């Protein structure tokens, strides 16, 4: 799954994205011709995967139609889901709290709001070949780490390495966007990779590659931020709040079904995206089933303390253009009761 960091310059591309949206995207929602349904566009962050299953379940089971909606699920342009959603050409999309930070800070802030968490806790961490000392952060000293070369990412890795008594300057940073984590570790082109365990980690297990792994949220509670999240266009949310609530009612049902019946949900996702590996989808779906809601009072809930804690850390470490005020960039008001 693609990591969700967004560069601040993305806002500059807003008008360009608005002029090159995927076919079928409509501004602020329109009636679907001949069906009496309101048409919405939802832009993914990457190709379909188990982060998105609840959306496909809601679509397959008619939950959107029950709410009077027709939802087009589209893949993102190069500028990303945030820019397309901000432009109003998509009403909703997938993003990540860390990736939203530059979109919420400074003069180039984008008009988007996180309205639901897809997974309740951060499931990302560093994976490596087993037995090479990287079962803990300081073991990354002298090893090749595949970096996106992004400030927030590197600051987080530095924090956990130094928090474990290591020297971050001794970690060999290899700029790389790894698309096949198994091959990258087997070939030893890199030694350590930041992954979301629910996809890449599960894939390692299926391919019988023994690994070591540590999760960021286990090492520093600040890093238990929300990844991924569903974002909405601010103008749409403000002008059509009942439609936004109807959309999230349907989506919540989809994710609740995916949690209750991971095998059935995996089949629905594979039907929508037949190019996916069925074994990987099923294993990933089982891994995520209890993690969509986890210990939250309901699916999609965003804890203000956890949200604010991460952005406070970014501000204190100079990782945003300006400090992000508390309770900025998210809302629970559109979630079902």
Short mmCIF file of N, CA and C in Angstrom, two decimals, residues 113-263:
data_model
loop_
_atom_site.label_atom_id
_atom_site.label_comp_id
_atom_site.label_asym_id
_atom_site.label_seq_id
_atom_site.Cartn_x
_atom_site.Cartn_y
_atom_site.Cartn_z
N UNK A 113 -11.34 17.74 5.30
CA UNK A 113 -11.49 17.35 6.70
C UNK A 113 -11.57 15.84 6.79
N UNK A 114 -10.86 15.26 7.75
CA UNK A 114 -10.98 13.83 8.01
C UNK A 114 -12.29 13.58 8.74
N UNK A 115 -13.11 12.68 8.20
CA UNK A 115 -14.44 12.45 8.77
C UNK A 115 -14.61 11.04 9.32
N UNK A 116 -13.62 10.18 9.14
CA UNK A 116 -13.70 8.82 9.69
C UNK A 116 -12.32 8.18 9.65
N UNK A 117 -12.01 7.40 10.66
CA UNK A 117 -10.81 6.57 10.62
C UNK A 117 -11.19 5.23 10.01
N UNK A 118 -10.36 4.74 9.11
CA UNK A 118 -10.62 3.44 8.49
C UNK A 118 -10.18 2.32 9.43
N UNK A 119 -8.97 2.45 9.98
CA UNK A 119 -8.41 1.52 10.94
C UNK A 119 -8.14 2.30 12.21
N UNK A 120 -8.46 1.74 13.35
CA UNK A 120 -8.44 2.54 14.58
C UNK A 120 -7.03 2.84 15.08
N UNK A 121 -6.08 1.96 14.87
CA UNK A 121 -4.72 2.19 15.35
C UNK A 121 -3.72 2.02 14.22
N UNK A 122 -2.59 2.71 14.36
CA UNK A 122 -1.53 2.66 13.35
C UNK A 122 -0.93 1.26 13.29
N UNK A 123 -1.02 0.61 12.14
CA UNK A 123 -0.51 -0.74 11.97
C UNK A 123 0.81 -0.76 11.21
N UNK A 124 1.52 0.36 11.16
CA UNK A 124 2.76 0.41 10.40
C UNK A 124 3.98 0.27 11.28
N UNK A 125 5.08 -0.18 10.66
CA UNK A 125 6.33 -0.34 11.37
C UNK A 125 7.44 -0.73 10.42
N UNK A 126 8.55 -1.15 10.98
CA UNK A 126 9.73 -1.49 10.18
C UNK A 126 9.90 -3.01 10.15
N UNK A 127 10.00 -3.55 8.94
CA UNK A 127 10.17 -4.99 8.75
C UNK A 127 11.53 -5.27 8.16
N UNK A 128 12.10 -6.39 8.52
CA UNK A 128 13.44 -6.75 8.07
C UNK A 128 13.58 -8.27 8.04
N UNK A 129 14.67 -8.75 7.47
CA UNK A 129 14.93 -10.19 7.48
C UNK A 129 15.19 -10.65 8.92
N UNK A 130 14.69 -11.80 9.26
CA UNK A 130 14.78 -12.29 10.64
C UNK A 130 16.24 -12.57 11.03
N UNK A 131 16.52 -12.24 12.28
CA UNK A 131 17.80 -12.61 12.85
C UNK A 131 18.97 -11.70 12.53
N UNK A 132 18.69 -10.53 11.93
CA UNK A 132 19.77 -9.62 11.57
C UNK A 132 19.84 -8.42 12.51
N UNK A 133 19.16 -8.53 13.65
CA UNK A 133 19.29 -7.52 14.69
C UNK A 133 18.33 -6.36 14.62
N UNK A 134 17.41 -6.40 13.64
CA UNK A 134 16.51 -5.27 13.47
C UNK A 134 15.14 -5.53 14.07
N UNK A 135 15.09 -6.39 15.08
CA UNK A 135 13.85 -6.59 15.81
C UNK A 135 13.61 -5.43 16.77
N UNK A 136 14.59 -4.53 16.89
CA UNK A 136 14.46 -3.31 17.67
C UNK A 136 15.13 -2.18 16.89
N UNK A 137 14.70 -0.94 17.12
CA UNK A 137 15.15 0.17 16.27
C UNK A 137 16.66 0.37 16.21
N UNK A 138 17.36 0.24 17.32
CA UNK A 138 18.80 0.52 17.27
C UNK A 138 19.55 -0.48 16.40
N UNK A 139 18.91 -1.60 16.11
CA UNK A 139 19.51 -2.58 15.21
C UNK A 139 19.60 -2.10 13.77
N UNK A 140 18.97 -0.97 13.45
CA UNK A 140 19.05 -0.42 12.10
C UNK A 140 20.40 0.25 11.83
N UNK A 141 21.19 0.46 12.87
CA UNK A 141 22.53 1.03 12.68
C UNK A 141 23.33 0.16 11.70
N UNK A 142 23.93 0.80 10.70
CA UNK A 142 24.75 0.08 9.74
C UNK A 142 23.98 -0.70 8.71
N UNK A 143 22.64 -0.59 8.74
CA UNK A 143 21.79 -1.33 7.80
C UNK A 143 21.16 -0.38 6.79
N UNK A 144 20.74 -0.94 5.65
CA UNK A 144 20.16 -0.15 4.56
C UNK A 144 18.64 -0.05 4.75
N UNK A 145 18.18 1.17 4.95
CA UNK A 145 16.75 1.42 5.14
C UNK A 145 16.20 2.11 3.89
N UNK A 146 15.13 1.57 3.33
CA UNK A 146 14.50 2.14 2.13
C UNK A 146 13.65 3.34 2.55
N UNK A 147 14.12 4.53 2.25
CA UNK A 147 13.44 5.74 2.70
C UNK A 147 12.72 6.44 1.55
N UNK A 148 11.58 7.06 1.87
CA UNK A 148 10.92 7.95 0.91
C UNK A 148 11.59 9.31 0.90
N UNK A 149 12.53 9.50 1.83
CA UNK A 149 13.30 10.74 1.93
C UNK A 149 12.40 11.92 2.28
N UNK A 150 11.42 11.69 3.15
CA UNK A 150 10.48 12.71 3.55
C UNK A 150 10.72 13.10 5.01
N UNK A 151 10.57 14.37 5.33
CA UNK A 151 10.94 14.86 6.67
C UNK A 151 10.21 14.16 7.81
N UNK A 152 8.89 13.99 7.71
CA UNK A 152 8.14 13.37 8.81
C UNK A 152 8.57 11.92 8.99
N UNK A 153 8.69 11.22 7.88
CA UNK A 153 9.11 9.81 7.93
C UNK A 153 10.47 9.68 8.61
N UNK A 154 11.45 10.45 8.16
CA UNK A 154 12.80 10.33 8.72
C UNK A 154 12.84 10.75 10.18
N UNK A 155 12.04 11.74 10.55
CA UNK A 155 12.00 12.18 11.94
C UNK A 155 11.44 11.09 12.84
N UNK A 156 10.43 10.36 12.35
CA UNK A 156 9.86 9.27 13.15
C UNK A 156 10.86 8.13 13.33
N UNK A 157 11.54 7.77 12.26
CA UNK A 157 12.54 6.71 12.37
C UNK A 157 13.66 7.14 13.31
N UNK A 158 14.10 8.39 13.17
CA UNK A 158 15.14 8.90 14.06
C UNK A 158 14.68 8.85 15.52
N UNK A 159 13.42 9.19 15.77
CA UNK A 159 12.90 9.21 17.12
C UNK A 159 12.95 7.83 17.76
N UNK A 160 12.54 6.80 17.02
CA UNK A 160 12.51 5.46 17.63
C UNK A 160 13.91 4.86 17.73
N UNK A 161 14.78 5.17 16.76
CA UNK A 161 16.16 4.66 16.83
C UNK A 161 16.88 5.27 18.03
N UNK A 162 16.78 6.58 18.17
CA UNK A 162 17.47 7.24 19.28
C UNK A 162 16.81 6.93 20.61
N UNK A 163 15.49 6.73 20.59
CA UNK A 163 14.79 6.33 21.81
C UNK A 163 15.21 4.96 22.30
N UNK A 164 15.78 4.17 21.40
CA UNK A 164 16.27 2.84 21.75
C UNK A 164 17.78 2.84 22.00
N UNK A 165 18.34 4.05 22.09
CA UNK A 165 19.77 4.16 22.36
C UNK A 165 20.66 4.05 21.14
N UNK A 166 20.09 4.14 19.96
CA UNK A 166 20.87 4.03 18.73
C UNK A 166 21.32 5.38 18.19
N UNK A 167 22.11 5.32 17.14
CA UNK A 167 22.62 6.51 16.47
C UNK A 167 22.03 6.55 15.06
N UNK A 168 21.08 7.46 14.85
CA UNK A 168 20.39 7.51 13.57
C UNK A 168 21.34 7.82 12.42
N UNK A 169 22.40 8.55 12.68
CA UNK A 169 23.34 8.89 11.60
C UNK A 169 24.03 7.67 11.02
N UNK A 170 23.99 6.55 11.74
CA UNK A 170 24.61 5.31 11.26
C UNK A 170 23.66 4.46 10.44
N UNK A 171 22.40 4.87 10.33
CA UNK A 171 21.45 4.16 9.47
C UNK A 171 21.70 4.59 8.03
N UNK A 172 21.89 3.64 7.14
CA UNK A 172 22.15 3.96 5.74
C UNK A 172 20.82 4.18 5.02
N UNK A 173 20.56 5.41 4.65
CA UNK A 173 19.29 5.76 4.01
C UNK A 173 19.40 5.55 2.50
N UNK A 174 18.57 4.65 1.98
CA UNK A 174 18.56 4.33 0.55
C UNK A 174 17.27 4.85 -0.05
N UNK A 175 17.29 6.02 -0.75
CA UNK A 175 16.05 6.53 -1.34
C UNK A 175 15.44 5.49 -2.28
N UNK A 176 14.23 5.09 -1.97
CA UNK A 176 13.62 4.01 -2.74
C UNK A 176 12.13 3.95 -2.46
N UNK A 177 11.34 3.74 -3.50
CA UNK A 177 9.92 3.44 -3.35
C UNK A 177 9.74 1.96 -3.65
N UNK A 178 9.69 1.17 -2.61
CA UNK A 178 9.62 -0.28 -2.77
C UNK A 178 8.20 -0.69 -3.12
N UNK A 179 8.03 -1.39 -4.23
CA UNK A 179 6.70 -1.86 -4.64
C UNK A 179 6.53 -3.36 -4.36
N UNK A 180 7.63 -4.08 -4.20
CA UNK A 180 7.57 -5.50 -3.87
C UNK A 180 8.50 -5.73 -2.69
N UNK A 181 7.92 -5.68 -1.50
CA UNK A 181 8.74 -5.76 -0.28
C UNK A 181 9.44 -7.11 -0.13
N UNK A 182 8.77 -8.17 -0.53
CA UNK A 182 9.36 -9.50 -0.41
C UNK A 182 10.63 -9.60 -1.26
N UNK A 183 10.53 -9.18 -2.51
CA UNK A 183 11.69 -9.24 -3.41
C UNK A 183 12.82 -8.34 -2.92
N UNK A 184 12.45 -7.17 -2.39
CA UNK A 184 13.48 -6.24 -1.94
C UNK A 184 14.28 -6.82 -0.78
N UNK A 185 13.61 -7.50 0.14
CA UNK A 185 14.33 -8.11 1.26
C UNK A 185 15.09 -9.36 0.82
N UNK A 186 14.49 -10.18 -0.03
CA UNK A 186 15.17 -11.39 -0.48
C UNK A 186 16.43 -11.07 -1.27
N UNK A 187 16.37 -10.03 -2.09
CA UNK A 187 17.52 -9.66 -2.92
C UNK A 187 18.59 -8.91 -2.13
N UNK A 188 18.23 -8.49 -0.92
CA UNK A 188 19.12 -7.72 -0.05
C UNK A 188 19.50 -6.36 -0.64
N UNK A 189 18.63 -5.85 -1.53
CA UNK A 189 18.85 -4.50 -2.03
C UNK A 189 18.65 -3.49 -0.92
N UNK A 190 17.80 -3.85 0.05
CA UNK A 190 17.63 -3.07 1.28
C UNK A 190 17.50 -4.07 2.43
N UNK A 191 17.67 -3.56 3.64
CA UNK A 191 17.58 -4.41 4.82
C UNK A 191 16.32 -4.18 5.63
N UNK A 192 15.77 -2.98 5.54
CA UNK A 192 14.61 -2.62 6.36
C UNK A 192 13.66 -1.75 5.54
N UNK A 193 12.37 -1.97 5.74
CA UNK A 193 11.34 -1.25 4.97
C UNK A 193 10.21 -0.86 5.91
N UNK A 194 9.70 0.35 5.74
CA UNK A 194 8.49 0.78 6.46
C UNK A 194 7.29 0.16 5.74
N UNK A 195 6.49 -0.61 6.45
CA UNK A 195 5.34 -1.26 5.84
C UNK A 195 4.10 -1.09 6.72
N UNK A 196 2.95 -1.31 6.10
CA UNK A 196 1.71 -1.53 6.84
C UNK A 196 1.57 -3.05 6.95
N UNK A 197 1.59 -3.55 8.19
CA UNK A 197 1.68 -4.98 8.37
C UNK A 197 0.50 -5.73 7.76
N UNK A 198 -0.66 -5.12 7.76
CA UNK A 198 -1.85 -5.78 7.26
C UNK A 198 -1.79 -6.16 5.79
N UNK A 199 -0.82 -5.63 5.06
CA UNK A 199 -0.68 -6.00 3.65
C UNK A 199 0.71 -6.61 3.41
N UNK A 200 1.75 -5.79 3.56
CA UNK A 200 3.10 -6.28 3.26
C UNK A 200 3.56 -7.32 4.28
N UNK A 201 3.25 -7.11 5.55
CA UNK A 201 3.66 -8.07 6.57
C UNK A 201 2.98 -9.42 6.37
N UNK A 202 1.70 -9.37 6.08
CA UNK A 202 0.95 -10.60 5.81
C UNK A 202 1.49 -11.30 4.57
N UNK A 203 1.87 -10.51 3.57
CA UNK A 203 2.44 -11.09 2.35
C UNK A 203 3.73 -11.83 2.65
N UNK A 204 4.56 -11.27 3.53
CA UNK A 204 5.80 -11.96 3.93
C UNK A 204 5.47 -13.33 4.53
N UNK A 205 4.46 -13.39 5.37
CA UNK A 205 4.07 -14.65 5.99
C UNK A 205 3.63 -15.67 4.94
N UNK A 206 2.81 -15.21 3.99
CA UNK A 206 2.32 -16.11 2.95
C UNK A 206 3.44 -16.66 2.09
N UNK A 207 4.47 -15.86 1.90
CA UNK A 207 5.59 -16.28 1.05
C UNK A 207 6.72 -16.92 1.86
N UNK A 208 6.41 -17.19 3.15
CA UNK A 208 7.35 -17.92 4.02
C UNK A 208 8.70 -17.23 4.16
N UNK A 209 8.70 -15.91 4.14
CA UNK A 209 9.92 -15.17 4.42
C UNK A 209 9.90 -14.78 5.89
N UNK A 210 10.82 -15.32 6.65
CA UNK A 210 10.87 -15.03 8.08
C UNK A 210 11.39 -13.62 8.30
N UNK A 211 10.69 -12.89 9.15
CA UNK A 211 11.03 -11.48 9.34
C UNK A 211 11.04 -11.10 10.82
N UNK A 212 11.68 -9.98 11.09
CA UNK A 212 11.54 -9.27 12.35
C UNK A 212 10.75 -8.00 12.06
N UNK A 213 10.07 -7.50 13.09
CA UNK A 213 9.19 -6.34 12.88
C UNK A 213 9.00 -5.60 14.19
N UNK A 214 9.00 -4.29 14.12
CA UNK A 214 8.55 -3.50 15.27
C UNK A 214 7.60 -2.42 14.79
N UNK A 215 6.58 -2.17 15.61
CA UNK A 215 5.53 -1.21 15.26
C UNK A 215 5.82 0.14 15.91
N UNK A 216 5.60 1.20 15.18
CA UNK A 216 5.84 2.55 15.71
C UNK A 216 4.96 2.83 16.93
N UNK A 217 3.71 2.41 16.88
CA UNK A 217 2.79 2.73 17.97
C UNK A 217 3.16 2.02 19.26
N UNK A 218 3.92 0.92 19.16
CA UNK A 218 4.36 0.22 20.37
C UNK A 218 5.53 0.93 21.04
N UNK A 219 6.24 1.77 20.29
CA UNK A 219 7.45 2.40 20.79
C UNK A 219 7.23 3.82 21.29
N UNK A 220 6.26 4.51 20.70
CA UNK A 220 5.98 5.88 21.09
C UNK A 220 4.49 6.13 20.88
N UNK A 221 3.72 6.40 21.93
CA UNK A 221 2.27 6.59 21.78
C UNK A 221 1.91 7.75 20.85
N UNK A 222 2.83 8.69 20.67
CA UNK A 222 2.58 9.80 19.74
C UNK A 222 2.35 9.27 18.33
N UNK A 223 2.99 8.13 18.01
CA UNK A 223 2.91 7.61 16.66
C UNK A 223 1.71 6.69 16.43
N UNK A 224 0.81 6.62 17.40
CA UNK A 224 -0.44 5.90 17.20
C UNK A 224 -1.47 6.85 16.61
N UNK A 225 -1.10 7.41 15.47
CA UNK A 225 -1.98 8.36 14.80
C UNK A 225 -2.89 7.61 13.82
N UNK A 226 -3.72 8.34 13.09
CA UNK A 226 -4.75 7.72 12.26
C UNK A 226 -4.27 7.55 10.82
N UNK A 227 -4.22 6.30 10.39
CA UNK A 227 -3.73 5.99 9.06
C UNK A 227 -4.34 4.67 8.60
N UNK A 228 -5.22 4.66 7.63
CA UNK A 228 -5.71 5.79 6.85
C UNK A 228 -6.99 6.39 7.43
N UNK A 229 -7.42 7.49 6.80
CA UNK A 229 -8.67 8.15 7.16
C UNK A 229 -9.45 8.46 5.89
N UNK A 230 -10.76 8.65 6.05
CA UNK A 230 -11.59 9.15 4.96
C UNK A 230 -11.70 10.66 5.12
N UNK A 231 -11.42 11.37 4.04
CA UNK A 231 -11.52 12.83 4.06
C UNK A 231 -12.68 13.29 3.18
N UNK A 232 -13.22 14.46 3.52
CA UNK A 232 -14.29 15.04 2.73
C UNK A 232 -13.95 16.45 2.32
N UNK A 233 -14.54 16.89 1.22
CA UNK A 233 -14.38 18.26 0.75
C UNK A 233 -15.17 19.20 1.67
N UNK A 234 -14.53 20.23 2.17
CA UNK A 234 -15.16 21.09 3.18
C UNK A 234 -16.43 21.76 2.68
N UNK A 235 -16.42 22.26 1.45
CA UNK A 235 -17.62 22.94 0.93
C UNK A 235 -18.78 21.95 0.84
N UNK A 236 -18.49 20.74 0.39
CA UNK A 236 -19.52 19.72 0.31
C UNK A 236 -20.06 19.38 1.70
N UNK A 237 -19.17 19.17 2.66
CA UNK A 237 -19.59 18.82 4.02
C UNK A 237 -20.48 19.90 4.61
N UNK A 238 -20.13 21.16 4.36
CA UNK A 238 -20.89 22.27 4.94
C UNK A 238 -22.22 22.47 4.23
N UNK A 239 -22.26 22.27 2.93
CA UNK A 239 -23.48 22.55 2.17
C UNK A 239 -24.42 21.35 2.12
N UNK A 240 -23.87 20.13 2.26
CA UNK A 240 -24.70 18.93 2.17
C UNK A 240 -24.39 17.96 3.31
N UNK A 241 -24.57 18.40 4.55
CA UNK A 241 -24.21 17.54 5.69
C UNK A 241 -25.03 16.25 5.75
N UNK A 242 -26.30 16.30 5.36
CA UNK A 242 -27.13 15.09 5.43
C UNK A 242 -26.68 14.06 4.41
N UNK A 243 -26.23 14.53 3.24
CA UNK A 243 -25.70 13.60 2.25
C UNK A 243 -24.41 12.97 2.75
N UNK A 244 -23.57 13.78 3.38
CA UNK A 244 -22.32 13.26 3.94
C UNK A 244 -22.62 12.21 5.01
N UNK A 245 -23.61 12.46 5.84
CA UNK A 245 -23.98 11.49 6.87
C UNK A 245 -24.54 10.21 6.26
N UNK A 246 -25.32 10.36 5.20
CA UNK A 246 -25.88 9.19 4.52
C UNK A 246 -24.75 8.34 3.94
N UNK A 247 -23.77 9.00 3.34
CA UNK A 247 -22.63 8.29 2.78
C UNK A 247 -21.90 7.50 3.87
N UNK A 248 -21.63 8.14 4.99
CA UNK A 248 -20.89 7.47 6.06
C UNK A 248 -21.71 6.39 6.76
N UNK A 249 -23.03 6.52 6.77
CA UNK A 249 -23.85 5.42 7.30
C UNK A 249 -23.63 4.16 6.47
N UNK A 250 -23.64 4.34 5.15
CA UNK A 250 -23.44 3.20 4.26
C UNK A 250 -22.03 2.63 4.40
N UNK A 251 -21.04 3.50 4.48
CA UNK A 251 -19.65 3.05 4.59
C UNK A 251 -19.44 2.31 5.91
N UNK A 252 -20.00 2.84 7.00
CA UNK A 252 -19.87 2.19 8.29
C UNK A 252 -20.43 0.77 8.24
N UNK A 253 -21.58 0.60 7.59
CA UNK A 253 -22.16 -0.74 7.44
C UNK A 253 -21.21 -1.65 6.68
N UNK A 254 -20.58 -1.10 5.65
CA UNK A 254 -19.65 -1.89 4.84
C UNK A 254 -18.47 -2.38 5.66
N UNK A 255 -17.89 -1.51 6.47
CA UNK A 255 -16.74 -1.91 7.28
C UNK A 255 -17.16 -2.83 8.43
N UNK A 256 -18.33 -2.61 8.97
CA UNK A 256 -18.83 -3.51 10.02
C UNK A 256 -19.03 -4.92 9.46
N UNK A 257 -19.53 -5.00 8.23
CA UNK A 257 -19.70 -6.31 7.58
C UNK A 257 -18.34 -6.94 7.31
N UNK A 258 -17.38 -6.14 6.87
CA UNK A 258 -16.04 -6.67 6.58
C UNK A 258 -15.40 -7.22 7.85
N UNK A 259 -15.67 -6.57 8.98
CA UNK A 259 -15.14 -7.05 10.25
C UNK A 259 -15.82 -8.34 10.68
N UNK A 260 -17.11 -8.43 10.46
CA UNK A 260 -17.87 -9.61 10.90
C UNK A 260 -17.67 -10.81 9.99
N UNK A 261 -17.44 -10.57 8.72
CA UNK A 261 -17.31 -11.66 7.75
C UNK A 261 -16.14 -11.39 6.81
N UNK A 262 -14.90 -11.57 7.29
CA UNK A 262 -13.74 -11.25 6.44
C UNK A 262 -13.67 -12.09 5.17
N UNK A 263 -14.10 -13.33 5.23
CA UNK A 263 -14.05 -14.16 4.03
C UNK A 263 -15.00 -13.64 2.97
#
